């Protein structure tokens, strides 16, 4: 019985992770195209991840898995290679946005690595922007004239993928076994 190969919760979270990887990669690629930024992949990461993906794909194909499994694995590996190679540009162009204090929402996450380390140390600003940390940012704005602050915005949400994976697992019983063994 292929449904017994993987426990149900592992099937749900693995399916959710695959969905999140594929959909997030498509979303970030679309955002990069929409912003009309010149794409600059990290060449070393692109080369290493592409070689690893091709080796894994050839190794997987040697087990005579179904055509559906090869398609799913290829799409997943392509998404992973894109995410790895474009990580820095995705972070700088899509995820981290410089916004004024009035647009900061409660519990936003500050990209402190994008700020001056001396200012962060002086004001003891933490990553999670609570009311106290927003007050610290206001002090930085008054004393240093900084108007825009780097905040993580377009972060992927995992819960919708868990829900989608749950629905898929309820319909197909175990999508991983179904894909691998048809």
PDB file of C-alpha atoms in Angstrom:
ATOM      1  CA  UNK A   1       0.000   0.000   0.000  1.00  0.00           C
ATOM      2  CA  UNK A   2       1.714   3.164  -1.198  1.00  0.00           C
ATOM      3  CA  UNK A   3      -0.261   5.324   1.246  1.00  0.00           C
ATOM      4  CA  UNK A   4       1.687   3.747   4.118  1.00  0.00           C
ATOM      5  CA  UNK A   5       5.119   4.640   2.766  1.00  0.00           C
ATOM      6  CA  UNK A   6       5.080   8.118   4.249  1.00  0.00           C
ATOM      7  CA  UNK A   7       3.209   9.149   7.413  1.00  0.00           C
ATOM      8  CA  UNK A   8       0.368  11.565   6.666  1.00  0.00           C
ATOM      9  CA  UNK A   9       1.934  14.615   8.362  1.00  0.00           C
ATOM     10  CA  UNK A  10       5.206  14.127   6.449  1.00  0.00           C
ATOM     11  CA  UNK A  11       3.272  13.989   3.196  1.00  0.00           C
ATOM     12  CA  UNK A  12       1.476  17.221   4.114  1.00  0.00           C
ATOM     13  CA  UNK A  13       4.585  19.176   5.043  1.00  0.00           C
ATOM     14  CA  UNK A  14       6.680  17.849   2.165  1.00  0.00           C
ATOM     15  CA  UNK A  15       3.922  18.711  -0.300  1.00  0.00           C
ATOM     16  CA  UNK A  16       3.571  22.158   1.309  1.00  0.00           C
ATOM     17  CA  UNK A  17       7.316  22.757   1.042  1.00  0.00           C
ATOM     18  CA  UNK A  18       7.362  21.764  -2.633  1.00  0.00           C
ATOM     19  CA  UNK A  19       4.353  23.985  -3.374  1.00  0.00           C
ATOM     20  CA  UNK A  20       5.926  26.892  -1.478  1.00  0.00           C
ATOM     21  CA  UNK A  21       9.224  26.530  -3.337  1.00  0.00           C
ATOM     22  CA  UNK A  22       7.639  26.357  -6.772  1.00  0.00           C
ATOM     23  CA  UNK A  23       5.029  29.091  -6.287  1.00  0.00           C
ATOM     24  CA  UNK A  24       7.447  31.438  -4.467  1.00  0.00           C
ATOM     25  CA  UNK A  25      10.019  31.049  -7.239  1.00  0.00           C
ATOM     26  CA  UNK A  26       7.418  31.880  -9.865  1.00  0.00           C
ATOM     27  CA  UNK A  27       6.197  34.867  -7.812  1.00  0.00           C
ATOM     28  CA  UNK A  28       9.701  36.267  -7.271  1.00  0.00           C
ATOM     29  CA  UNK A  29      10.635  35.756 -10.930  1.00  0.00           C
ATOM     30  CA  UNK A  30       7.474  37.631 -11.921  1.00  0.00           C
ATOM     31  CA  UNK A  31       8.308  40.456  -9.470  1.00  0.00           C
ATOM     32  CA  UNK A  32      11.843  40.758 -10.890  1.00  0.00           C
ATOM     33  CA  UNK A  33      10.467  40.941 -14.434  1.00  0.00           C
ATOM     34  CA  UNK A  34       7.801  43.432 -13.319  1.00  0.00           C
ATOM     35  CA  UNK A  35      10.435  45.694 -11.741  1.00  0.00           C
ATOM     36  CA  UNK A  36      12.411  45.482 -14.988  1.00  0.00           C
ATOM     37  CA  UNK A  37      15.624  44.885 -13.105  1.00  0.00           C
ATOM     38  CA  UNK A  38      18.529  43.342 -14.910  1.00  0.00           C
ATOM     39  CA  UNK A  39      18.832  39.843 -13.527  1.00  0.00           C
ATOM     40  CA  UNK A  40      22.217  39.135 -11.991  1.00  0.00           C
ATOM     41  CA  UNK A  41      22.454  35.550 -10.766  1.00  0.00           C
ATOM     42  CA  UNK A  42      25.287  34.573  -8.491  1.00  0.00           C
ATOM     43  CA  UNK A  43      27.361  32.662 -11.044  1.00  0.00           C
ATOM     44  CA  UNK A  44      29.066  30.326  -8.559  1.00  0.00           C
ATOM     45  CA  UNK A  45      25.779  29.372  -6.902  1.00  0.00           C
ATOM     46  CA  UNK A  46      24.122  28.983 -10.302  1.00  0.00           C
ATOM     47  CA  UNK A  47      26.857  26.645 -11.524  1.00  0.00           C
ATOM     48  CA  UNK A  48      27.006  24.501  -8.395  1.00  0.00           C
ATOM     49  CA  UNK A  49      23.230  24.206  -7.988  1.00  0.00           C
ATOM     50  CA  UNK A  50      22.692  23.456 -11.693  1.00  0.00           C
ATOM     51  CA  UNK A  51      25.299  20.694 -11.675  1.00  0.00           C
ATOM     52  CA  UNK A  52      23.856  19.231  -8.465  1.00  0.00           C
ATOM     53  CA  UNK A  53      20.320  19.385  -9.894  1.00  0.00           C
ATOM     54  CA  UNK A  54      21.344  17.682 -13.128  1.00  0.00           C
ATOM     55  CA  UNK A  55      23.207  14.934 -11.274  1.00  0.00           C
ATOM     56  CA  UNK A  56      20.188  14.369  -9.024  1.00  0.00           C
ATOM     57  CA  UNK A  57      17.830  14.316 -12.018  1.00  0.00           C
ATOM     58  CA  UNK A  58      19.956  11.753 -13.884  1.00  0.00           C
ATOM     59  CA  UNK A  59      20.282   9.645 -10.722  1.00  0.00           C
ATOM     60  CA  UNK A  60      16.510   9.771 -10.175  1.00  0.00           C
ATOM     61  CA  UNK A  61      15.794   8.872 -13.822  1.00  0.00           C
ATOM     62  CA  UNK A  62      17.962   5.763 -13.436  1.00  0.00           C
ATOM     63  CA  UNK A  63      15.352   4.307 -11.044  1.00  0.00           C
ATOM     64  CA  UNK A  64      12.713   4.210 -13.782  1.00  0.00           C
ATOM     65  CA  UNK A  65      10.286   6.483 -11.960  1.00  0.00           C
ATOM     66  CA  UNK A  66       7.110   7.671 -13.645  1.00  0.00           C
ATOM     67  CA  UNK A  67       7.070  10.522 -16.144  1.00  0.00           C
ATOM     68  CA  UNK A  68       4.975  12.534 -13.681  1.00  0.00           C
ATOM     69  CA  UNK A  69       7.688  12.120 -11.049  1.00  0.00           C
ATOM     70  CA  UNK A  70      10.353  13.346 -13.472  1.00  0.00           C
ATOM     71  CA  UNK A  71       8.263  16.408 -14.338  1.00  0.00           C
ATOM     72  CA  UNK A  72       7.627  17.248 -10.665  1.00  0.00           C
ATOM     73  CA  UNK A  73      11.297  16.722  -9.774  1.00  0.00           C
ATOM     74  CA  UNK A  74      12.465  18.816 -12.745  1.00  0.00           C
ATOM     75  CA  UNK A  75      10.133  21.715 -11.875  1.00  0.00           C
ATOM     76  CA  UNK A  76      11.181  21.520  -8.220  1.00  0.00           C
ATOM     77  CA  UNK A  77      14.888  21.471  -9.095  1.00  0.00           C
ATOM     78  CA  UNK A  78      14.490  24.372 -11.550  1.00  0.00           C
ATOM     79  CA  UNK A  79      12.723  26.374  -8.841  1.00  0.00           C
ATOM     80  CA  UNK A  80      15.464  25.559  -6.351  1.00  0.00           C
ATOM     81  CA  UNK A  81      18.237  26.534  -8.789  1.00  0.00           C
ATOM     82  CA  UNK A  82      16.483  29.837  -9.520  1.00  0.00           C
ATOM     83  CA  UNK A  83      15.986  30.580  -5.814  1.00  0.00           C
ATOM     84  CA  UNK A  84      19.581  29.764  -4.943  1.00  0.00           C
ATOM     85  CA  UNK A  85      21.118  31.688  -7.847  1.00  0.00           C
ATOM     86  CA  UNK A  86      18.905  34.754  -7.474  1.00  0.00           C
ATOM     87  CA  UNK A  87      18.689  34.914  -3.675  1.00  0.00           C
ATOM     88  CA  UNK A  88      20.669  38.138  -3.237  1.00  0.00           C
ATOM     89  CA  UNK A  89      18.806  39.976  -5.986  1.00  0.00           C
ATOM     90  CA  UNK A  90      15.431  38.749  -4.736  1.00  0.00           C
ATOM     91  CA  UNK A  91      16.299  39.997  -1.265  1.00  0.00           C
ATOM     92  CA  UNK A  92      17.474  43.414  -2.445  1.00  0.00           C
ATOM     93  CA  UNK A  93      14.912  44.036  -5.200  1.00  0.00           C
ATOM     94  CA  UNK A  94      11.734  42.357  -3.983  1.00  0.00           C
ATOM     95  CA  UNK A  95      11.735  41.364  -0.321  1.00  0.00           C
ATOM     96  CA  UNK A  96      13.576  44.228   1.399  1.00  0.00           C
ATOM     97  CA  UNK A  97      11.805  47.518   0.855  1.00  0.00           C
ATOM     98  CA  UNK A  98      12.864  50.904   2.138  1.00  0.00           C
ATOM     99  CA  UNK A  99       9.815  52.525   3.672  1.00  0.00           C
ATOM    100  CA  UNK A 100       9.082  55.526   5.924  1.00  0.00           C
ATOM    101  CA  UNK A 101       8.141  54.975   9.561  1.00  0.00           C
ATOM    102  CA  UNK A 102       4.449  55.754   8.937  1.00  0.00           C
ATOM    103  CA  UNK A 103       4.190  52.661   6.677  1.00  0.00           C
ATOM    104  CA  UNK A 104       5.753  50.286   9.201  1.00  0.00           C
ATOM    105  CA  UNK A 105       3.252  47.820  10.598  1.00  0.00           C
ATOM    106  CA  UNK A 106       3.359  46.187  14.009  1.00  0.00           C
ATOM    107  CA  UNK A 107       5.621  43.122  14.034  1.00  0.00           C
ATOM    108  CA  UNK A 108       7.333  43.978  10.735  1.00  0.00           C
ATOM    109  CA  UNK A 109      10.899  42.720  10.507  1.00  0.00           C
ATOM    110  CA  UNK A 110      13.719  45.220  10.091  1.00  0.00           C
ATOM    111  CA  UNK A 111      16.580  44.261   7.751  1.00  0.00           C
ATOM    112  CA  UNK A 112      19.294  45.339  10.174  1.00  0.00           C
ATOM    113  CA  UNK A 113      22.018  43.943   7.909  1.00  0.00           C
ATOM    114  CA  UNK A 114      21.080  46.718   5.447  1.00  0.00           C
ATOM    115  CA  UNK A 115      21.649  49.432   8.062  1.00  0.00           C
ATOM    116  CA  UNK A 116      24.734  51.010   9.581  1.00  0.00           C
ATOM    117  CA  UNK A 117      26.004  48.644  12.300  1.00  0.00           C
ATOM    118  CA  UNK A 118      27.109  51.530  14.530  1.00  0.00           C
ATOM    119  CA  UNK A 119      23.619  53.044  14.516  1.00  0.00           C
ATOM    120  CA  UNK A 120      22.048  49.656  15.275  1.00  0.00           C
ATOM    121  CA  UNK A 121      24.439  49.157  18.194  1.00  0.00           C
ATOM    122  CA  UNK A 122      23.987  52.700  19.501  1.00  0.00           C
ATOM    123  CA  UNK A 123      20.174  52.566  19.544  1.00  0.00           C
ATOM    124  CA  UNK A 124      19.964  48.815  20.272  1.00  0.00           C
ATOM    125  CA  UNK A 125      17.349  48.286  17.587  1.00  0.00           C
ATOM    126  CA  UNK A 126      15.991  44.759  17.316  1.00  0.00           C
ATOM    127  CA  UNK A 127      14.755  43.019  14.175  1.00  0.00           C
ATOM    128  CA  UNK A 128      11.094  42.746  15.173  1.00  0.00           C
ATOM    129  CA  UNK A 129       9.531  46.187  15.061  1.00  0.00           C
ATOM    130  CA  UNK A 130       7.458  46.553  18.181  1.00  0.00           C
ATOM    131  CA  UNK A 131       6.255  49.959  19.396  1.00  0.00           C
ATOM    132  CA  UNK A 132       9.473  50.384  21.396  1.00  0.00           C
ATOM    133  CA  UNK A 133      11.646  49.650  18.358  1.00  0.00           C
ATOM    134  CA  UNK A 134       9.616  52.012  16.183  1.00  0.00           C
ATOM    135  CA  UNK A 135      10.314  54.722  18.784  1.00  0.00           C
ATOM    136  CA  UNK A 136      14.013  53.937  18.427  1.00  0.00           C
ATOM    137  CA  UNK A 137      13.665  54.337  14.650  1.00  0.00           C
ATOM    138  CA  UNK A 138      12.007  57.717  15.224  1.00  0.00           C
ATOM    139  CA  UNK A 139      15.004  58.720  17.336  1.00  0.00           C
ATOM    140  CA  UNK A 140      17.338  57.598  14.534  1.00  0.00           C
ATOM    141  CA  UNK A 141      15.268  59.637  12.093  1.00  0.00           C
ATOM    142  CA  UNK A 142      15.465  62.757  14.277  1.00  0.00           C
ATOM    143  CA  UNK A 143      19.169  62.501  15.065  1.00  0.00           C
ATOM    144  CA  UNK A 144      20.576  61.077  11.802  1.00  0.00           C
ATOM    145  CA  UNK A 145      18.049  62.258   9.226  1.00  0.00           C
ATOM    146  CA  UNK A 146      17.300  58.753   8.003  1.00  0.00           C
ATOM    147  CA  UNK A 147      13.910  58.809   6.313  1.00  0.00           C
ATOM    148  CA  UNK A 148      13.576  55.318   4.879  1.00  0.00           C
ATOM    149  CA  UNK A 149      14.221  52.068   6.721  1.00  0.00           C
ATOM    150  CA  UNK A 150      14.815  48.602   5.190  1.00  0.00           C
ATOM    151  CA  UNK A 151      11.956  46.279   6.127  1.00  0.00           C
ATOM    152  CA  UNK A 152      11.224  42.737   4.971  1.00  0.00           C
ATOM    153  CA  UNK A 153       7.934  42.939   3.116  1.00  0.00           C
ATOM    154  CA  UNK A 154       7.083  40.351   0.405  1.00  0.00           C
ATOM    155  CA  UNK A 155       7.947  37.320   2.518  1.00  0.00           C
ATOM    156  CA  UNK A 156       6.340  34.031   1.543  1.00  0.00           C
ATOM    157  CA  UNK A 157       3.556  32.789   3.788  1.00  0.00           C
ATOM    158  CA  UNK A 158       3.701  29.078   4.560  1.00  0.00           C
ATOM    159  CA  UNK A 159       0.210  28.505   6.021  1.00  0.00           C
ATOM    160  CA  UNK A 160      -1.669  28.705   2.676  1.00  0.00           C
ATOM    161  CA  UNK A 161       0.655  26.046   1.293  1.00  0.00           C
ATOM    162  CA  UNK A 162       0.010  23.803   4.297  1.00  0.00           C
ATOM    163  CA  UNK A 163      -3.727  24.182   3.687  1.00  0.00           C
ATOM    164  CA  UNK A 164      -3.347  23.432  -0.040  1.00  0.00           C
ATOM    165  CA  UNK A 165      -1.163  20.419   0.777  1.00  0.00           C
ATOM    166  CA  UNK A 166      -3.747  19.170   3.260  1.00  0.00           C
ATOM    167  CA  UNK A 167      -6.458  19.379   0.598  1.00  0.00           C
ATOM    168  CA  UNK A 168      -4.234  17.610  -1.932  1.00  0.00           C
ATOM    169  CA  UNK A 169      -3.350  14.898   0.590  1.00  0.00           C
ATOM    170  CA  UNK A 170      -7.019  14.370   1.440  1.00  0.00           C
ATOM    171  CA  UNK A 171      -7.892  14.035  -2.234  1.00  0.00           C
ATOM    172  CA  UNK A 172      -4.943  11.917  -3.337  1.00  0.00           C
ATOM    173  CA  UNK A 173      -4.217  10.253   0.035  1.00  0.00           C
ATOM    174  CA  UNK A 174      -0.463  10.481  -0.427  1.00  0.00           C
ATOM    175  CA  UNK A 175       0.733  12.628  -3.338  1.00  0.00           C
ATOM    176  CA  UNK A 176       4.390  11.711  -2.797  1.00  0.00           C
ATOM    177  CA  UNK A 177       3.728   8.007  -3.210  1.00  0.00           C
ATOM    178  CA  UNK A 178       1.339   8.697  -6.091  1.00  0.00           C
ATOM    179  CA  UNK A 179       3.939  10.790  -7.933  1.00  0.00           C
ATOM    180  CA  UNK A 180       6.793   8.370  -7.312  1.00  0.00           C
ATOM    181  CA  UNK A 181       4.973   5.133  -7.966  1.00  0.00           C
ATOM    182  CA  UNK A 182       2.023   6.190 -10.117  1.00  0.00           C
TER     183      UNK A 182
END
